[in-house]
Amino acid sequence: MSFCVRLRPSVEARRLGGKARSLLRLATAGLRVPEALVVTSDLFAAQRAGGPPLPAELPRAGVPGSGTLAAIGAVAAALAARAWPAGFVEELTGGLADLDPSPDARFAVRSSAAVEDRAGALAAGLFLSRLDVPRHAVPEAVRAVLASAVAPAAVVYLAQRGLTIDALGFSVLIHPFVGGDAAGIAAWDPTSPAPPLIDTHLGDDRAARGPLEAALHQLAASHGAVEVEWVAAGDRPTFLQLRPYRAGPRTERAGGDDPNGPWRWDAAHNPLPLSPAQAGLVALADARCRTAFRQRVTDGYLFYADDPSFTARTPSADADTFAVLKALAETRLGVPAPNLEEALETFTAIYGPLFGEVQPAARAARIALSSFLRSHGLDPTPLFQTLAAIVASAAGERRRRAEAVVSAPDAPTRRVALDAYLDLFGDESCAWDVAAPTWRE
């Protein structure tokens, strides 16, 4: 059986998954998309064949119990341990060479579940994707993406909608990694009087805004309300995903005209309503902490606006500032559990300098480094990825400890690795909301 196919309209749609199908729709519209390879849903089905079944009874609301989590864990362990089918790696290697034969090629390895990009169950951000992957690491990236199909969050998300990943199918979309000057999402509902929404996550989008708006109008004529992911080099956007769009709260609902400038919905990071507790925390931080942006919650949704009155400190003492903040945090967090008022005081004491001094200085340093590299003819994108991998950081330590849990060969080793993870990161949660349980909880 062939598990890898070049993305073409002739391939049976059920084998491609949502992201791959959306790339075909973008190409059919005449928009720029990367050439792509699909590891079809046949591979996931083959890897799951004969393995333990998913739990028959899954929670349609709330969180799963320990028995359910153990059963899901057994499914994940079996999938991770399953050897590749004969010939698959060779087939994948040949497909990658057809996409980009250069030895230093980099690839994006992205989930393409059947449920993705489907109205009512978009599953945005639910499954794993790996970006800027070197050729030799693509097979293991495929394995990691497949594993995300049976992560507890994914299994429960689907169960709440009466779905299972085995019935739906799960594919992997691979294309050359696309870099650029700017990247983000863009959306438009032609039935709304509001103009197209362009939310840029990275870089300067001014040259690309015209082509992006033209593409939204073109797509909306055929598909109705649409949202796209894009990367742009100058005024030439490349489109990476198309999905149905459900218009959320718009800028005018957060305050309309304001001396702070336009308010923008934080759809990229917080597309769903926040809990009342988190909304109260946002209001507290906005009132007490001076940062480069203002925040407010309207109808449960988070909005932000630039604060023109904010002046960042000069970056000459960044390391000292961070060291002082780190010592303050460790001192405050090292005492016995405080009451609520003391906890909120600790929160604002750390939040203010972190986002009012450290973050603006780090952003300025990154922009300066990016400009320096470009002035010497170097692309900063892969260099930043390398730098992030070798510089000691909380993110790197979090990843290292999480991988130790996943790769543990037996239950006692996994317990030790889990305790080590929770010791440092147990007070974090899977969502930016104080109402969400922490990992330790």
Coordinates of C-alpha atoms in Angstrom, one line a residue:
M1 CA 0.0 0.0 0.0
S2 CA 1.2 3.5 -0.8
F3 CA 1.0 5.8 2.2
C4 CA 2.4 9.0 0.7
V5 CA 0.8 10.9 -2.1
R6 CA 1.5 14.2 -3.8
L7 CA -1.4 16.6 -3.0
R8 CA -3.6 16.7 -6.1
P9 CA -7.3 17.0 -6.7
S10 CA -7.5 13.5 -7.9
V11 CA -6.7 12.0 -4.5
E12 CA -9.7 10.7 -2.6
A13 CA -10.7 13.5 -0.2
R14 CA -11.2 11.2 2.8
R15 CA -7.5 10.2 2.8
L16 CA -6.3 13.8 2.9
G17 CA -7.8 15.4 6.0
G18 CA -8.9 18.9 6.6
K19 CA -5.8 21.0 6.2
A20 CA -4.8 19.2 3.0
R21 CA -8.3 19.6 1.5
S22 CA -8.2 23.3 2.4
L23 CA -4.9 23.7 0.6
L24 CA -6.5 22.2 -2.5
R25 CA -9.4 24.7 -2.3
L26 CA -6.9 27.6 -2.0
A27 CA -5.0 26.3 -5.0
T28 CA -8.2 25.9 -7.0
A29 CA -8.9 29.6 -6.3
G30 CA -5.6 30.5 -8.0
L31 CA -3.9 31.5 -4.8
R32 CA -0.3 30.8 -4.0
V33 CA 0.2 27.6 -1.9
P34 CA 3.2 25.4 -1.3
E35 CA 3.6 22.1 -3.1
A36 CA 2.7 19.4 -0.6
L37 CA 2.9 15.8 0.2
V38 CA 0.2 13.9 2.3
V39 CA 0.8 11.0 4.5
T40 CA -2.7 9.7 4.1
S41 CA -5.1 8.4 6.7
D42 CA -4.2 4.9 5.7
L43 CA -1.0 5.1 7.7
F44 CA -2.8 6.1 10.9
A45 CA -5.4 3.3 10.3
A46 CA -2.5 0.8 9.8
Q47 CA -0.7 1.9 12.9
R48 CA -3.9 1.6 15.0
A49 CA -4.9 -1.8 13.6
G50 CA -4.8 -4.4 16.3
G51 CA -3.9 -1.9 19.0
P52 CA -6.0 -1.2 22.1
P53 CA -9.3 0.5 21.5
L54 CA -10.2 3.9 22.7
P55 CA -12.4 3.8 25.9
A56 CA -16.0 3.0 25.0
E57 CA -17.3 5.5 27.5
L58 CA -15.8 9.0 27.1
P59 CA -17.0 12.1 29.0
R60 CA -19.3 14.3 26.9
A61 CA -18.7 17.1 29.4
G62 CA -16.1 17.9 32.0
V63 CA -12.7 16.1 32.3
P64 CA -11.9 12.4 32.1
G65 CA -11.3 10.3 35.1
S66 CA -8.1 8.4 35.9
G67 CA -9.4 5.2 34.4
T68 CA -10.2 6.9 31.1
L69 CA -6.8 8.6 31.1
A70 CA -5.1 5.3 31.7
A71 CA -6.9 3.7 28.8
I72 CA -6.1 6.7 26.5
G73 CA -2.5 6.4 27.7
A74 CA -2.4 2.7 26.6
V75 CA -3.6 3.7 23.2
A76 CA -0.9 6.4 22.9
A77 CA 1.8 4.0 24.1
A78 CA 0.9 1.3 21.6
L79 CA 0.8 3.9 18.8
A80 CA 4.2 5.2 19.7
A81 CA 5.8 1.7 19.9
R82 CA 4.4 0.5 16.6
A83 CA 7.1 0.0 13.9
W84 CA 6.5 1.8 10.6
P85 CA 5.1 -0.4 7.8
A86 CA 7.6 -1.9 5.5
G87 CA 8.7 0.6 2.9
F88 CA 7.1 3.6 4.5
V89 CA 10.2 5.5 5.4
E90 CA 11.7 4.9 2.0
E91 CA 8.5 6.2 0.4
L92 CA 8.5 9.3 2.6
T93 CA 12.1 10.0 1.9
G94 CA 11.4 9.8 -1.9
G95 CA 8.4 12.1 -1.5
L96 CA 10.5 14.7 0.4
A97 CA 13.2 14.6 -2.3
D98 CA 10.5 15.3 -4.9
L99 CA 9.2 18.3 -2.9
D100 CA 12.7 19.8 -2.3
P101 CA 15.9 17.9 -3.3
S102 CA 18.3 20.4 -1.6
P103 CA 20.2 18.8 1.3
D104 CA 19.4 21.7 3.7
A105 CA 15.7 21.7 3.0
R106 CA 13.4 22.4 5.9
F107 CA 9.8 21.2 6.1
A108 CA 6.5 21.9 7.9
V109 CA 4.9 18.7 9.2
R110 CA 1.3 19.5 10.1
S111 CA -1.7 17.6 11.3
S112 CA -4.5 17.1 8.8
A113 CA -7.4 15.4 10.7
A114 CA -10.7 14.9 9.0
V115 CA -12.3 17.1 11.6
E116 CA -10.1 20.1 11.1
D117 CA -11.6 23.0 9.1
R118 CA -15.1 21.6 9.5
A119 CA -17.8 24.1 10.6
G120 CA -18.8 23.4 14.2
A121 CA -15.7 21.4 15.1
L122 CA -12.7 23.3 13.7
A123 CA -10.3 21.7 16.2
A124 CA -8.1 24.7 15.9
G125 CA -4.8 24.2 17.7
L126 CA -5.9 20.8 19.0
F127 CA -3.5 18.6 17.1
L128 CA 0.3 19.0 16.8
S129 CA 2.3 20.5 13.9
R130 CA 6.0 20.7 13.7
L131 CA 7.6 23.6 11.7
D132 CA 11.1 24.2 10.3
V133 CA 12.0 20.5 10.4
P134 CA 15.2 19.2 8.8
R135 CA 14.9 16.4 6.3
H136 CA 16.3 13.7 8.6
A137 CA 13.9 14.6 11.4
V138 CA 10.7 14.4 9.3
P139 CA 9.8 10.7 10.1
E140 CA 9.9 11.3 13.9
A141 CA 7.9 14.6 13.4
V142 CA 5.3 12.5 11.6
R143 CA 5.2 10.1 14.5
A144 CA 4.8 13.0 17.0
V145 CA 1.9 14.5 14.9
L146 CA 0.2 11.1 14.7
A147 CA 0.5 10.8 18.5
S148 CA -1.3 14.0 19.0
A149 CA -4.4 12.4 17.5
V150 CA -4.8 10.3 20.7
A151 CA -3.8 12.9 23.2
P152 CA -6.4 13.2 26.0
A153 CA -7.4 16.7 25.0
A154 CA -8.1 15.6 21.4
V155 CA -10.0 12.4 22.4
V156 CA -12.2 14.3 24.8
Y157 CA -12.8 17.2 22.4
L158 CA -14.1 14.8 19.8
A159 CA -16.1 12.8 22.3
Q160 CA -17.9 15.9 23.4
R161 CA -19.1 16.1 19.7
G162 CA -20.0 12.5 19.4
L163 CA -16.9 11.7 17.3
T164 CA -13.8 9.5 17.5
I165 CA -10.5 9.9 15.7
D166 CA -10.5 6.2 14.5
A167 CA -13.8 6.8 12.7
L168 CA -12.8 10.2 11.2
G169 CA -9.3 9.4 10.1
F170 CA -6.0 11.3 10.6
S171 CA -3.5 12.4 7.9
V172 CA -0.3 14.4 7.9
L173 CA 0.4 17.3 5.6
I174 CA 4.0 18.0 4.7
H175 CA 5.3 21.0 2.6
P176 CA 8.5 23.0 2.4
F177 CA 8.7 25.4 5.3
V178 CA 7.5 28.8 4.2
G179 CA 9.3 31.9 5.7
G180 CA 8.6 35.5 5.1
D181 CA 8.4 39.1 6.4
A182 CA 5.1 38.7 8.1
A183 CA 2.6 36.0 9.1
G184 CA -0.8 35.8 10.6
I185 CA -4.5 35.1 10.0
A186 CA -7.1 37.0 7.9
A187 CA -10.9 36.6 8.0
W188 CA -14.0 38.1 6.5
D189 CA -17.7 37.5 6.8
P190 CA -19.4 39.0 3.7
T191 CA -22.7 39.2 5.5
S192 CA -21.2 41.6 8.1
P193 CA -20.7 45.3 7.7
A194 CA -17.3 45.0 9.3
P195 CA -14.2 45.1 7.1
P196 CA -11.9 42.1 6.7
L197 CA -9.9 41.2 9.9
I198 CA -6.2 40.9 9.4
D199 CA -4.4 39.8 12.5
T200 CA -0.6 39.7 12.1
H201 CA 1.4 37.5 14.5
L202 CA 4.8 38.3 13.2
G203 CA 6.5 41.1 11.1
D204 CA 5.2 44.0 9.1
D205 CA 2.1 43.3 7.0
R206 CA 1.6 46.6 5.2
A207 CA 2.7 45.4 1.8
A208 CA 0.6 42.3 2.0
R209 CA -2.7 43.8 3.3
G210 CA -4.0 44.7 -0.2
P211 CA -3.5 41.2 -1.7
L212 CA -4.8 39.6 1.5
E213 CA -8.1 41.6 1.4
A214 CA -8.4 40.8 -2.4
A215 CA -8.0 37.0 -1.6
L216 CA -10.6 37.2 1.2
H217 CA -13.1 38.7 -1.2
Q218 CA -12.4 36.1 -3.8
L219 CA -12.7 33.2 -1.4
A220 CA -15.8 34.6 0.3
A221 CA -17.6 34.7 -3.1
S222 CA -17.4 30.9 -3.3
H223 CA -17.2 29.8 0.4
G224 CA -19.0 32.4 2.4
A225 CA -17.3 33.6 5.7
V226 CA -13.7 32.4 5.6
E227 CA -10.5 32.5 7.6
V228 CA -7.0 31.9 6.2
E229 CA -3.5 31.4 7.6
W230 CA -0.8 33.2 5.6
V231 CA 2.9 34.0 5.3
A232 CA 4.0 36.9 3.2
A233 CA 7.2 38.0 1.6
G234 CA 6.6 41.6 0.7
D235 CA 3.3 41.9 -1.1
R236 CA 3.3 38.2 -2.1
P237 CA 1.3 36.1 0.5
T238 CA 1.4 32.3 0.5
F239 CA -1.7 30.7 1.9
L240 CA -1.4 27.7 4.3
Q241 CA -4.9 27.0 5.4
L242 CA -8.6 27.8 4.7
R243 CA -11.4 27.2 7.2
P244 CA -15.0 28.4 7.8
Y245 CA -15.1 31.6 9.8
R246 CA -17.5 32.4 12.6
A247 CA -17.3 36.1 13.3
G248 CA -16.6 36.8 16.9
P249 CA -16.8 40.1 18.7
R250 CA -15.6 43.0 16.7
T251 CA -13.6 46.0 17.7
E252 CA -16.5 48.4 18.2
R253 CA -17.9 46.2 20.9
A254 CA -14.7 46.8 22.9
G255 CA -15.1 50.5 23.0
G256 CA -15.0 52.0 19.5
D257 CA -13.1 55.3 19.4
D258 CA -10.6 55.5 22.2
P259 CA -7.5 57.6 22.9
N260 CA -5.5 54.3 23.0
G261 CA -6.3 53.7 19.3
P262 CA -8.2 50.8 17.8
W263 CA -9.0 47.8 20.0
R264 CA -8.3 44.4 18.5
W265 CA -9.8 41.1 19.4
D266 CA -7.1 38.7 20.5
A267 CA -8.5 35.9 18.3
A268 CA -5.1 34.4 17.7
H269 CA -4.4 33.5 21.3
N270 CA -7.8 33.6 23.0
P271 CA -10.5 32.9 20.5
L272 CA -13.0 31.7 23.2
P273 CA -14.6 33.7 26.0
L274 CA -12.7 33.9 29.3
S275 CA -14.1 32.9 32.6
P276 CA -15.3 35.7 34.9
A277 CA -12.3 35.0 37.2
Q278 CA -9.8 35.5 34.3
A279 CA -11.7 38.6 33.2
G280 CA -11.3 40.1 36.7
L281 CA -7.6 39.3 36.6
V282 CA -7.3 41.1 33.2
A283 CA -9.0 44.2 34.7
L284 CA -6.7 44.1 37.7
A285 CA -3.5 43.9 35.6
D286 CA -4.7 46.6 33.3
A287 CA -5.5 49.0 36.2
R288 CA -2.3 48.4 38.2
C289 CA 0.4 47.5 35.6
R290 CA 2.0 49.8 33.0
T291 CA 2.7 47.9 29.8
A292 CA 2.9 48.7 26.1
F293 CA -0.7 47.6 25.6
R294 CA -4.1 47.9 27.4
Q295 CA -6.4 45.0 27.9
R296 CA -10.1 44.7 28.4
V297 CA -12.8 42.0 28.3
T298 CA -16.0 42.6 26.5
D299 CA -18.8 40.0 26.5
G300 CA -16.2 37.5 27.7
Y301 CA -13.7 38.1 24.8
L302 CA -10.3 39.6 25.3
F303 CA -9.3 42.8 23.4
Y304 CA -6.1 44.7 23.4
A305 CA -4.9 48.1 22.2
D306 CA -1.5 49.8 22.0
D307 CA -0.8 52.3 24.8
P308 CA 0.7 55.4 23.1
S309 CA 1.7 56.9 26.5
F310 CA 3.9 53.9 27.3
T311 CA 7.7 54.5 27.1
A312 CA 9.9 51.4 27.4
R313 CA 13.0 51.5 29.4
T314 CA 16.3 51.5 27.6
P315 CA 17.6 47.9 27.1
S316 CA 21.0 48.6 28.8
A317 CA 20.1 46.9 32.0
D318 CA 17.9 44.0 30.7
A319 CA 19.8 41.3 32.4
D320 CA 19.9 43.1 35.7
T321 CA 16.1 43.9 35.4
F322 CA 15.3 40.2 34.8
A323 CA 17.6 39.0 37.6
V324 CA 15.8 41.3 40.1
L325 CA 12.4 40.2 38.8
K326 CA 13.4 36.5 39.1
A327 CA 14.6 37.0 42.7
L328 CA 11.4 38.8 43.6
A329 CA 9.3 36.0 42.1
E330 CA 11.2 33.3 43.8
T331 CA 11.0 35.1 47.2
R332 CA 7.3 35.7 46.9
L333 CA 6.5 32.2 45.6
G334 CA 8.7 30.5 48.2
V335 CA 6.5 31.4 51.2
P336 CA 3.5 29.4 52.3
A337 CA 0.3 29.6 50.3
P338 CA -1.0 33.2 50.7
N339 CA -4.6 34.4 51.0
L340 CA -6.3 35.8 47.8
E341 CA -5.3 39.4 48.4
E342 CA -1.6 38.5 48.9
A343 CA -1.7 36.2 45.8
L344 CA -3.1 39.1 43.6
E345 CA -0.4 41.4 45.0
T346 CA 2.2 38.9 44.0
F347 CA 0.7 38.5 40.6
T348 CA 0.8 42.2 39.8
A349 CA 4.2 42.7 41.3
I350 CA 5.6 40.1 38.8
Y351 CA 3.3 40.8 35.9
G352 CA 4.1 44.6 35.8
P353 CA 7.9 44.5 35.2
L354 CA 7.7 41.3 33.2
F355 CA 5.4 42.8 30.5
G356 CA 6.4 46.5 31.1
E357 CA 10.2 46.1 31.0
V358 CA 11.4 42.6 30.1
Q359 CA 9.1 41.9 27.2
P360 CA 9.5 45.2 25.4
A361 CA 13.3 45.0 25.8
A362 CA 13.3 41.4 24.5
R363 CA 11.2 42.4 21.5
A364 CA 13.5 45.4 20.8
A365 CA 16.5 43.1 21.0
R366 CA 15.0 40.6 18.6
I367 CA 14.1 43.2 16.1
A368 CA 17.6 44.6 16.3
L369 CA 19.1 41.2 15.8
S370 CA 16.8 40.4 12.9
S371 CA 17.8 43.7 11.2
F372 CA 21.4 42.9 11.7
L373 CA 21.2 39.5 10.2
R374 CA 19.2 40.7 7.2
S375 CA 21.7 43.5 6.6
H376 CA 24.3 40.7 6.3
G377 CA 22.2 38.7 3.8
L378 CA 21.0 36.1 6.4
D379 CA 17.5 34.8 7.0
P380 CA 16.8 35.2 10.7
T381 CA 14.0 32.7 10.9
P382 CA 16.0 29.4 11.0
L383 CA 18.7 31.1 13.0
F384 CA 16.2 32.1 15.7
Q385 CA 15.0 28.5 15.8
T386 CA 18.5 27.3 16.4
L387 CA 19.2 29.9 19.0
A388 CA 16.0 29.1 20.9
A389 CA 17.1 25.4 20.9
I390 CA 20.5 26.0 22.5
V391 CA 19.8 28.9 24.9
A392 CA 18.8 27.7 28.4
S393 CA 15.1 28.7 29.0
A394 CA 12.0 27.7 30.9
A395 CA 10.5 26.6 27.6
G396 CA 13.4 24.4 26.8
E397 CA 13.4 22.8 30.3
R398 CA 9.6 22.3 30.0
R399 CA 10.1 20.5 26.7
R400 CA 12.9 18.3 28.1
R401 CA 10.9 17.3 31.2
A402 CA 7.8 16.6 29.1
E403 CA 9.8 14.4 26.7
A404 CA 11.2 12.4 29.7
V405 CA 7.6 11.6 30.7
V406 CA 6.6 10.6 27.2
S407 CA 9.7 8.4 26.5
A408 CA 9.8 6.7 29.9
P409 CA 10.1 2.9 29.3
D410 CA 8.0 1.8 32.3
A411 CA 5.6 3.0 34.9
P412 CA 8.0 3.7 37.8
T413 CA 10.3 5.7 35.5
R414 CA 7.3 7.6 34.2
R415 CA 6.2 8.4 37.7
V416 CA 9.6 9.9 38.6
A417 CA 9.6 11.9 35.3
L418 CA 6.1 13.2 36.0
D419 CA 7.0 14.2 39.5
A420 CA 10.0 16.1 38.1
Y421 CA 7.8 17.9 35.6
L422 CA 5.2 18.8 38.2
D423 CA 7.8 20.0 40.6
L424 CA 8.7 22.9 38.2
F425 CA 5.6 23.3 36.0
G426 CA 2.8 21.8 38.0
D427 CA 1.2 25.2 38.7
E428 CA 0.7 25.9 35.0
S429 CA -2.5 25.0 33.2
C430 CA -3.3 24.0 29.6
A431 CA -5.3 27.2 29.1
W432 CA -4.6 30.9 29.8
D433 CA -7.4 31.1 32.4
V434 CA -7.2 30.8 36.2
A435 CA -10.4 28.8 36.1
A436 CA -8.6 26.0 34.2
P437 CA -7.1 23.2 36.3
T438 CA -3.4 23.2 36.7
W439 CA -1.4 20.2 35.6
R440 CA -0.9 19.3 39.3
E441 CA -4.6 19.6 39.9

